[in-house]
PDB file of C-alpha atoms in Angstrom:
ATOM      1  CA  UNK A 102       9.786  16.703 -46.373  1.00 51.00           C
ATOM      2  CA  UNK A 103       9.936  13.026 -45.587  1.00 71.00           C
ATOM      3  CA  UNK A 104       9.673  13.888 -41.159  1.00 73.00           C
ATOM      4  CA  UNK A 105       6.630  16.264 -42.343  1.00 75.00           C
ATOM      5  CA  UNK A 106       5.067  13.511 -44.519  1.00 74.00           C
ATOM      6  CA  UNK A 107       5.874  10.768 -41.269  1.00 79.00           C
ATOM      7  CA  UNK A 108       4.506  13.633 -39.092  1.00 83.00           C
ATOM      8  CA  UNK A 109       1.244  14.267 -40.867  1.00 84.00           C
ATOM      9  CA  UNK A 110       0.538  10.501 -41.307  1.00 85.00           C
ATOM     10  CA  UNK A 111       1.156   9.598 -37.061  1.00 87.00           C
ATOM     11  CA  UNK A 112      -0.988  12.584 -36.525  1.00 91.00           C
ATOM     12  CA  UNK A 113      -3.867  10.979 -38.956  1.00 90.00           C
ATOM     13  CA  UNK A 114      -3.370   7.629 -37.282  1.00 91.00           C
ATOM     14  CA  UNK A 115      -3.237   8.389 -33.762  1.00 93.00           C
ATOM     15  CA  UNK A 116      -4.393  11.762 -33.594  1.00 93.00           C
ATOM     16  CA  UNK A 117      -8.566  10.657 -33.213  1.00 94.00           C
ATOM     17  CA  UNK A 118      -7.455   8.881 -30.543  1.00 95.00           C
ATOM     18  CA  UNK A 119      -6.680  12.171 -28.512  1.00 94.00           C
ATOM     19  CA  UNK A 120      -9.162  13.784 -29.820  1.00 94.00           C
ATOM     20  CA  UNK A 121     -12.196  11.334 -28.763  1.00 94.00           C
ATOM     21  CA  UNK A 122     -10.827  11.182 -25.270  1.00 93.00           C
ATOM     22  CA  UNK A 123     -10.321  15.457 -24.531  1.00 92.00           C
ATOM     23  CA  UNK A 124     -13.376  15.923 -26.525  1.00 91.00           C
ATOM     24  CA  UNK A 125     -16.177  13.683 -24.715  1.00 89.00           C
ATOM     25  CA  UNK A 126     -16.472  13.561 -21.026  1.00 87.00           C
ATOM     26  CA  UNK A 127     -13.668  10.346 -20.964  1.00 88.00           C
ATOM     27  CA  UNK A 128     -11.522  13.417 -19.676  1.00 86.00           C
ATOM     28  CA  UNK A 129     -13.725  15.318 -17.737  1.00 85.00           C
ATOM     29  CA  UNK A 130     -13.907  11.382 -15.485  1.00 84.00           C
ATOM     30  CA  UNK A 131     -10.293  10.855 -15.761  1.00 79.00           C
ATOM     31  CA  UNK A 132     -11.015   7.432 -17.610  1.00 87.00           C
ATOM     32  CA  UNK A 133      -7.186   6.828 -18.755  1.00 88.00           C
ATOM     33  CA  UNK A 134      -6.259   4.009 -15.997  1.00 88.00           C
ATOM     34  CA  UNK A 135      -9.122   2.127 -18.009  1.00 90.00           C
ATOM     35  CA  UNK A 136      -7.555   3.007 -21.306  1.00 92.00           C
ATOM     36  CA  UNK A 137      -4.681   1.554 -19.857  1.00 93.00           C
ATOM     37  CA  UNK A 138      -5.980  -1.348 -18.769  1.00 92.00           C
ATOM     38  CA  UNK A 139      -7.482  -2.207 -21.767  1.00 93.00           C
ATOM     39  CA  UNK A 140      -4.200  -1.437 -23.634  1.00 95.00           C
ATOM     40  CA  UNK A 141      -2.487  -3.817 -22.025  1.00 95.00           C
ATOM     41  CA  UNK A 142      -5.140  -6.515 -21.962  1.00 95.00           C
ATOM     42  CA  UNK A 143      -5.144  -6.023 -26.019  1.00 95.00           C
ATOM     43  CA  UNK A 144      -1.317  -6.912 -25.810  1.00 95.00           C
ATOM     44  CA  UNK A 145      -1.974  -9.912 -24.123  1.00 94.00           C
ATOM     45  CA  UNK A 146      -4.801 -11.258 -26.541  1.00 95.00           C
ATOM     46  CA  UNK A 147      -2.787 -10.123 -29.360  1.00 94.00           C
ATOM     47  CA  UNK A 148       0.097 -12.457 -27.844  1.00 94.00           C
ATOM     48  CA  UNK A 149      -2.476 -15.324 -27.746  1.00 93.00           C
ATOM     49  CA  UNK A 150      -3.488 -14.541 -30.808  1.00 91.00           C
ATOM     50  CA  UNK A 151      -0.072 -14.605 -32.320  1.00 91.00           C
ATOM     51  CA  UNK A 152       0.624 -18.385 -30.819  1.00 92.00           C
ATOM     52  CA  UNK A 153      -2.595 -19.345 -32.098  1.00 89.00           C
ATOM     53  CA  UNK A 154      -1.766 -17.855 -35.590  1.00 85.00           C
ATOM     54  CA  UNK A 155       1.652 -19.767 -35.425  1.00 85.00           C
ATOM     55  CA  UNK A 156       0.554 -23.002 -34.574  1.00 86.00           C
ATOM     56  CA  UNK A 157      -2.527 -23.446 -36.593  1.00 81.00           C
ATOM     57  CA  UNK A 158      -1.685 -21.585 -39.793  1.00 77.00           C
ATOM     58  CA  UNK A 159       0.078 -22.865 -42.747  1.00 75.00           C
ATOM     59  CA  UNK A 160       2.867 -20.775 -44.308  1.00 68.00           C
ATOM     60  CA  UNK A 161       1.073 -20.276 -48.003  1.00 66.00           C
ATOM     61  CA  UNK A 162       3.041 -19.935 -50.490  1.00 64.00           C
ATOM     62  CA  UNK A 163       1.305 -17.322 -52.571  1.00 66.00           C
ATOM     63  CA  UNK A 164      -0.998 -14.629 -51.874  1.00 65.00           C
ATOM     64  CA  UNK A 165      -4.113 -16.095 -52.972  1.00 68.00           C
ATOM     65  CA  UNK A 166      -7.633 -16.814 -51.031  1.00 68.00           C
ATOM     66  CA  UNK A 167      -7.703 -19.929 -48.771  1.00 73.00           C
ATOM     67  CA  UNK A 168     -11.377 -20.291 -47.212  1.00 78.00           C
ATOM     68  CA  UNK A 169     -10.012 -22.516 -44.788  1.00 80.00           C
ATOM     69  CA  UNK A 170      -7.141 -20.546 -43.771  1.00 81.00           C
ATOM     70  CA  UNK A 171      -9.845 -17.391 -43.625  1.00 79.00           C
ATOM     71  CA  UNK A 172     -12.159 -19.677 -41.558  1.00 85.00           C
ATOM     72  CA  UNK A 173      -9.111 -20.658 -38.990  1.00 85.00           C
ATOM     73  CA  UNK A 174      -8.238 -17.109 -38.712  1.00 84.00           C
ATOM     74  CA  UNK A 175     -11.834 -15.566 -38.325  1.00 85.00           C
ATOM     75  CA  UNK A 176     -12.016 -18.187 -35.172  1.00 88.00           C
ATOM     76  CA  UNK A 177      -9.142 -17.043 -33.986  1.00 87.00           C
ATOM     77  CA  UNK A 178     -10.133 -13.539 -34.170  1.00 86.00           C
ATOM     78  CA  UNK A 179     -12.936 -13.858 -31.806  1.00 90.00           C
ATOM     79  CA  UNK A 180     -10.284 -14.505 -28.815  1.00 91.00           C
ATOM     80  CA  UNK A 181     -10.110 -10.630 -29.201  1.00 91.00           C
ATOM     81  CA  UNK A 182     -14.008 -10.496 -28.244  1.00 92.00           C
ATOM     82  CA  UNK A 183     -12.879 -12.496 -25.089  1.00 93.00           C
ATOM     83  CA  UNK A 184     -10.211 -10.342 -24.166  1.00 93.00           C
ATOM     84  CA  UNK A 185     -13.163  -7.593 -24.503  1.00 93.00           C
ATOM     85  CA  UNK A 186     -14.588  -9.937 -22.295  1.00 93.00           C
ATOM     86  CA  UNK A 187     -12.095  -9.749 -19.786  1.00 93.00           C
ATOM     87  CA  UNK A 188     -11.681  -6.091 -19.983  1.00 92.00           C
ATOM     88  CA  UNK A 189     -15.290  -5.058 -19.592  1.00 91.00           C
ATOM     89  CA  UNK A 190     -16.120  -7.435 -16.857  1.00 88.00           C
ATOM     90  CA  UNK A 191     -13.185  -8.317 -14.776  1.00 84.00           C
ATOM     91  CA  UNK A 192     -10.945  -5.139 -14.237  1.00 79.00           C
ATOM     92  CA  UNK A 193     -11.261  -2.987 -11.712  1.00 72.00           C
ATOM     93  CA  UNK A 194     -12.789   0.495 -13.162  1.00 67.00           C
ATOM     94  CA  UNK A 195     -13.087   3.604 -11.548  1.00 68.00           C
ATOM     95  CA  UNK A 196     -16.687   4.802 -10.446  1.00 71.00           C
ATOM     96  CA  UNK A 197     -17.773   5.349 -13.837  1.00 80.00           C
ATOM     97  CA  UNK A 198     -20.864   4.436 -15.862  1.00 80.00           C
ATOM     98  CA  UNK A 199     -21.581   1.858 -17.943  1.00 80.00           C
ATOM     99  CA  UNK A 200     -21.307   4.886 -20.887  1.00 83.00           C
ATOM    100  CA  UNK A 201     -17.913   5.491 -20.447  1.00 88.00           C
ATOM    101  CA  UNK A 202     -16.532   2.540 -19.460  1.00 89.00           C
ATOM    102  CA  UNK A 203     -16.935   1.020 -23.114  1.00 92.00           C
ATOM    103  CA  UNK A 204     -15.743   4.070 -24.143  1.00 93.00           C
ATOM    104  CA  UNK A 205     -12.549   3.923 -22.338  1.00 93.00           C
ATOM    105  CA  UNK A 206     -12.262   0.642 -22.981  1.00 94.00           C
ATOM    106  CA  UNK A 207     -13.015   0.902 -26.703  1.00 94.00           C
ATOM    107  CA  UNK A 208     -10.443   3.467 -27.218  1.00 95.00           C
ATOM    108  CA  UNK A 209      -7.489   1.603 -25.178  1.00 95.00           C
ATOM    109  CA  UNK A 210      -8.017  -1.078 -27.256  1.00 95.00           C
ATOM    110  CA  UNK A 211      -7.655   0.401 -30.736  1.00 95.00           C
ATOM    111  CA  UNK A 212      -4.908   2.490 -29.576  1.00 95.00           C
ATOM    112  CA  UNK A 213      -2.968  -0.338 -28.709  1.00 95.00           C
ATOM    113  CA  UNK A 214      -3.922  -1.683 -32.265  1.00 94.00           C
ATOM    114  CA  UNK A 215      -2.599   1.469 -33.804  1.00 93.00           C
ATOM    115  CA  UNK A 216       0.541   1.198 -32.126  1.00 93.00           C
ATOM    116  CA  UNK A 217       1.326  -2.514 -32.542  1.00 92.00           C
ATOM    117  CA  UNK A 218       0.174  -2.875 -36.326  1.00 90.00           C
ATOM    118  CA  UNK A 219       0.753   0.576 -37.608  1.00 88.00           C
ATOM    119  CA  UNK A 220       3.469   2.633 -35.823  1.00 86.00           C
ATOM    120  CA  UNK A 221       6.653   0.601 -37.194  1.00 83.00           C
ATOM    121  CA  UNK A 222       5.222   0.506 -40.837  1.00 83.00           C
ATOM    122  CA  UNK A 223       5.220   4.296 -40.409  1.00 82.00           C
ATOM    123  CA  UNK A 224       8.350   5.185 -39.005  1.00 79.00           C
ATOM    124  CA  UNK A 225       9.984   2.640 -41.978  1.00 78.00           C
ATOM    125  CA  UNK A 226       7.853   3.677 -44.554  1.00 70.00           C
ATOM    126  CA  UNK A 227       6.741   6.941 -44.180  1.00 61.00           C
ATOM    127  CA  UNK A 228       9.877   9.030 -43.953  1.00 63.00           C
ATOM    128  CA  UNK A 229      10.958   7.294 -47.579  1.00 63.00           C
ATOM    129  CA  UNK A 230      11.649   9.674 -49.985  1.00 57.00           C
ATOM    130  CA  UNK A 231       9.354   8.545 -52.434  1.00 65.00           C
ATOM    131  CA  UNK A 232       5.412  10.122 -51.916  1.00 65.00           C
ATOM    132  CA  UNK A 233       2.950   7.258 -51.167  1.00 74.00           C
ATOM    133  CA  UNK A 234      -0.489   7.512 -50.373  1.00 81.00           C
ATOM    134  CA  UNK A 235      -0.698   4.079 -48.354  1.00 82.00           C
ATOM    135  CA  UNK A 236       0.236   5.802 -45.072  1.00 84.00           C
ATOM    136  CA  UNK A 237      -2.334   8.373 -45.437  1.00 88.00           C
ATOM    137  CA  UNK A 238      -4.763   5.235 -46.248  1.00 90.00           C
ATOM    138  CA  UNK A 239      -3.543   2.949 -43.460  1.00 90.00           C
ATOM    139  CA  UNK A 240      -4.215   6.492 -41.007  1.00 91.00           C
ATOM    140  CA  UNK A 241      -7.949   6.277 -42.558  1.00 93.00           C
ATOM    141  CA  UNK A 242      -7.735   2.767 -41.974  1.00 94.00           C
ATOM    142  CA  UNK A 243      -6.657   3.423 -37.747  1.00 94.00           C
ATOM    143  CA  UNK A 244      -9.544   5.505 -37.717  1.00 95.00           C
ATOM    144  CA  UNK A 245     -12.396   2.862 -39.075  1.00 95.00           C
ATOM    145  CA  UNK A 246     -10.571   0.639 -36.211  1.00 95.00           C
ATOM    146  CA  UNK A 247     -11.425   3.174 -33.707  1.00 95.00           C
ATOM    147  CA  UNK A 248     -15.001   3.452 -34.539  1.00 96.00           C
ATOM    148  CA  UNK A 249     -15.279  -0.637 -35.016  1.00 95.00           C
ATOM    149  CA  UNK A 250     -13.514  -0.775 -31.459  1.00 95.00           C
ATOM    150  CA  UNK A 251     -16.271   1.343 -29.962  1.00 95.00           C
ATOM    151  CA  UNK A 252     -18.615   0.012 -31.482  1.00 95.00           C
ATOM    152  CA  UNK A 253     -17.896  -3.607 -30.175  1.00 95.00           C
ATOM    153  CA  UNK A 254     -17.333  -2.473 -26.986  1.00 94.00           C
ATOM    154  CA  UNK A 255     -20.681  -1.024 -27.213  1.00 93.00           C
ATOM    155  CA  UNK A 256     -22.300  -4.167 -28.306  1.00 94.00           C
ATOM    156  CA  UNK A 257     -20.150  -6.657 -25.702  1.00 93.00           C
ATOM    157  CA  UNK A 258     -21.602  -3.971 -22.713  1.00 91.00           C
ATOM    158  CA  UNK A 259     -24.818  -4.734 -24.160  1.00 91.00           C
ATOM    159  CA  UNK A 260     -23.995  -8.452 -24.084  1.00 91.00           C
ATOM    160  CA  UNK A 261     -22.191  -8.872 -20.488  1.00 90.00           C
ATOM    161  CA  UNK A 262     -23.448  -5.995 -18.414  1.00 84.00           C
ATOM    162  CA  UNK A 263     -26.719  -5.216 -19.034  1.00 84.00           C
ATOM    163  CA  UNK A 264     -29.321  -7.319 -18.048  1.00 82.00           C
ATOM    164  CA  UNK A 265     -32.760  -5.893 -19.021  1.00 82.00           C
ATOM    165  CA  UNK A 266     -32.364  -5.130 -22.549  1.00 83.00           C
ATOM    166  CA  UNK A 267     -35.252  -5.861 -24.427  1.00 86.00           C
ATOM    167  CA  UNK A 268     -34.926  -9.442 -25.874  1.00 87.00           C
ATOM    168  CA  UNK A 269     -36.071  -8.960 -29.148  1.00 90.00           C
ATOM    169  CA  UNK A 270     -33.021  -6.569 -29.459  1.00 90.00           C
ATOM    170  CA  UNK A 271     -30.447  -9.835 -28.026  1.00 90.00           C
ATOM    171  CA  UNK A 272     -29.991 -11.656 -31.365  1.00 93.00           C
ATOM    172  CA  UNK A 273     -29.422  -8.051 -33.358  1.00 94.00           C
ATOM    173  CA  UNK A 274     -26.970  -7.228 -30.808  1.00 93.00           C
ATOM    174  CA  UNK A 275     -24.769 -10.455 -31.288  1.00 94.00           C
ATOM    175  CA  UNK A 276     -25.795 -10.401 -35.319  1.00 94.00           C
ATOM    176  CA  UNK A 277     -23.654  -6.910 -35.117  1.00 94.00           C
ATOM    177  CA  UNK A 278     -21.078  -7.918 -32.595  1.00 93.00           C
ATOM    178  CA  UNK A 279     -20.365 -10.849 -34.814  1.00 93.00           C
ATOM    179  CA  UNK A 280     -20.287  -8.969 -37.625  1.00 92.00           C
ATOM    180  CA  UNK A 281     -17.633  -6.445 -35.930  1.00 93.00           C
ATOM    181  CA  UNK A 282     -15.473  -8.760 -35.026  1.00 91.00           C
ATOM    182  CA  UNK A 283     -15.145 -10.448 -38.405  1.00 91.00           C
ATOM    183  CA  UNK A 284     -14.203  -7.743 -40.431  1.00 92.00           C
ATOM    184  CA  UNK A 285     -10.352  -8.474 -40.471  1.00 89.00           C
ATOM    185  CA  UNK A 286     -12.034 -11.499 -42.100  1.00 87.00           C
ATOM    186  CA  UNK A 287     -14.224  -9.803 -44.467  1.00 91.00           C
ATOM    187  CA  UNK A 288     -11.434  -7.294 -45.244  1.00 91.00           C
ATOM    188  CA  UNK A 289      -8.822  -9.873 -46.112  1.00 87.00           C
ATOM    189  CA  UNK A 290     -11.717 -11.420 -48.464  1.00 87.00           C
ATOM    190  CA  UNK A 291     -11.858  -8.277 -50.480  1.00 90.00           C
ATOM    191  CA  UNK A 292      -8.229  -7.818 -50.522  1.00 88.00           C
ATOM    192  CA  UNK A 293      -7.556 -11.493 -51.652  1.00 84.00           C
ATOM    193  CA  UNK A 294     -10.454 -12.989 -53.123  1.00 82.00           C
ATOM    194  CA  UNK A 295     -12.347 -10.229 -54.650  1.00 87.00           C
ATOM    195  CA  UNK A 296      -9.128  -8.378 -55.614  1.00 87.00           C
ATOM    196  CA  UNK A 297      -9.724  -4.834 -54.271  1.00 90.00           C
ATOM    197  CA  UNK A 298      -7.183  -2.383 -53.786  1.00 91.00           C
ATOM    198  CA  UNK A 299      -6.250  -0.629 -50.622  1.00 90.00           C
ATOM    199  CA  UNK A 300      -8.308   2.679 -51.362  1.00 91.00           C
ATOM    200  CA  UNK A 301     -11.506   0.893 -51.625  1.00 95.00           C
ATOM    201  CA  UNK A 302     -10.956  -1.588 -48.889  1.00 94.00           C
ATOM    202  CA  UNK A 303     -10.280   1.469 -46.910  1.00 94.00           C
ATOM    203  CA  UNK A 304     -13.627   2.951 -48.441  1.00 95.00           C
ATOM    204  CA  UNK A 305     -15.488  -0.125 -47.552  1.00 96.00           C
ATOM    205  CA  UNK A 306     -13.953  -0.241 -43.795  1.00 95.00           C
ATOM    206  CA  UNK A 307     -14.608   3.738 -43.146  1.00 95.00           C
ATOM    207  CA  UNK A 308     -18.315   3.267 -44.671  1.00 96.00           C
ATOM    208  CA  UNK A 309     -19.012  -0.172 -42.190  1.00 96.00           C
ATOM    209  CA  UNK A 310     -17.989   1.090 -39.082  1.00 96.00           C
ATOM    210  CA  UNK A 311     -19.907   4.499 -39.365  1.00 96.00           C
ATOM    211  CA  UNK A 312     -22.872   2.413 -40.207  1.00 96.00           C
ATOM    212  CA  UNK A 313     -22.152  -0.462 -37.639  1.00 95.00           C
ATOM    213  CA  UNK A 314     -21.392   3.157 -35.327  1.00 95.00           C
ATOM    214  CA  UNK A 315     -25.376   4.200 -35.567  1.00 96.00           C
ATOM    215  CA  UNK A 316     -26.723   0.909 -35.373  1.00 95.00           C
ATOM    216  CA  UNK A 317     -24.840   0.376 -31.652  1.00 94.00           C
ATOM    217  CA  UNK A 318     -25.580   3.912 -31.134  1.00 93.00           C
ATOM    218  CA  UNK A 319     -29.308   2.901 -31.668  1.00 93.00           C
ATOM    219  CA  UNK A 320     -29.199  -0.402 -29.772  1.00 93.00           C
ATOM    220  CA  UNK A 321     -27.362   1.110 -26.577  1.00 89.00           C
ATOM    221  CA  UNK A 322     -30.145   3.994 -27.037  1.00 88.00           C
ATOM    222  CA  UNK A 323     -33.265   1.446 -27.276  1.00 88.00           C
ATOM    223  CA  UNK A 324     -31.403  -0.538 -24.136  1.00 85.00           C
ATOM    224  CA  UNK A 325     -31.460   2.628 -21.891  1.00 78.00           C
ATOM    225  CA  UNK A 326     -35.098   3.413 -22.189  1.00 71.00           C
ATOM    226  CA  UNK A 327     -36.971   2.217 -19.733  1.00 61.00           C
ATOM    227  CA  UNK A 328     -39.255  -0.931 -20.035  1.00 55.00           C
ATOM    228  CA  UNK A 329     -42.955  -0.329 -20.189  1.00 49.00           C
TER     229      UNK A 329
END
């Protein structure tokens, strides 16, 4: 019971992630080099990220709110919007569109999230023989991270690559990229300041990035039409 339990929370967690890429035309392109690529380019910024973490945090001692801490950390966060950078703009891609390249890219990247932040609590936790429903939530949880990934992948090919969007769409388009790639912020703000537990966190995070979903769905949209 405790393998089935493991079992059915890896396939919630990392399951989308095979399912986005057979079931839009990521495989019909052959877009998994650029998943790849983007992988390991997460592993990287999630190395810089831990050095930066490690020299400029403070150890607290307890698990409340520090603002300061938060504000360090939120900074910090935004190295993963350069390593988007870098992974957009500077790799080598396949001939594929601008579509699917943030696509591929998008979904390398929260894979590699999945793996690094969620895989070992699972294989620990989840075959315990006490029932919990945290694994199930943290699976949710993988899944809002896929969307969010997307959807600031979306945004930064917005940002970097295309050049005649309309520019009363620009500051909207960094409004929501910013917005993206503060959540772990505004997460850890709920969690710690406000209090909330992990089922409405969760709630919160699956209800953001379906909205923050449309709304790059809509700006990519508005940035394809042509100009009149």
């Amino acid at each position: 019971m405790t393998l089935f339990h493991f079992f059915n929370c890896a396939i919630l967690t990392f399951g989308p992630h095979a399912v986005y890429y057979s079931a839009t035309p990521l495989s019909e392109y052959d877009t998994l080099g650029t998943s790849i690529k983007a992988a390991l380019v997460y592993l990287g910024t999630a190395l810089v990220k831990l050095v930066c973490l490690a020299t400029f945090l403070k150890v607290s001692e307890n698990d409340s709110f520090d603002p300061y801490q938060e504000l360090l950390k939120a900074l910090i966060g935004f190295i993963d919007v350069a390593g988007l950078y870098f992974a957009l703009t500077q790799l080598t891609h396949r001939n594929i569109s601008q579509n699917h390249k943030f696509q591929a890219v998008g979904l390398g990247w929260a894979f590699a999230d999945s793996v690094l932040h969620r895989l070992a609590p699972l294989w620990v936790g989840a075959r315990g023989l006490e029932f919990t429903w945290d694994y199930i939530l943290q699976g949710l949880e993988a899944n809002a991270n896929l969307v969010l990934s997307i959807s600031l992948a979306a945004l930064g090919s917005l940002m970097w690559l295309r050049k005649n969007k309309p520019k009363t769409l620009i500051p909207i388009i960094y409004a929501c990229a910013g917005i993206v790639a503060t959540m772990p912020s505004i997460t850890s703000y709920l969690r710690r300041g406000l209090g909330w537990h992990l089922p409405k966190v969760v709630g919160f995070e699956l209800f953001t990035s379906l909205m923050m979903a449309f709304i790059s769905w809509q700006l990519f949209s508005a940035c394809q039409r042509p100009s009149s």
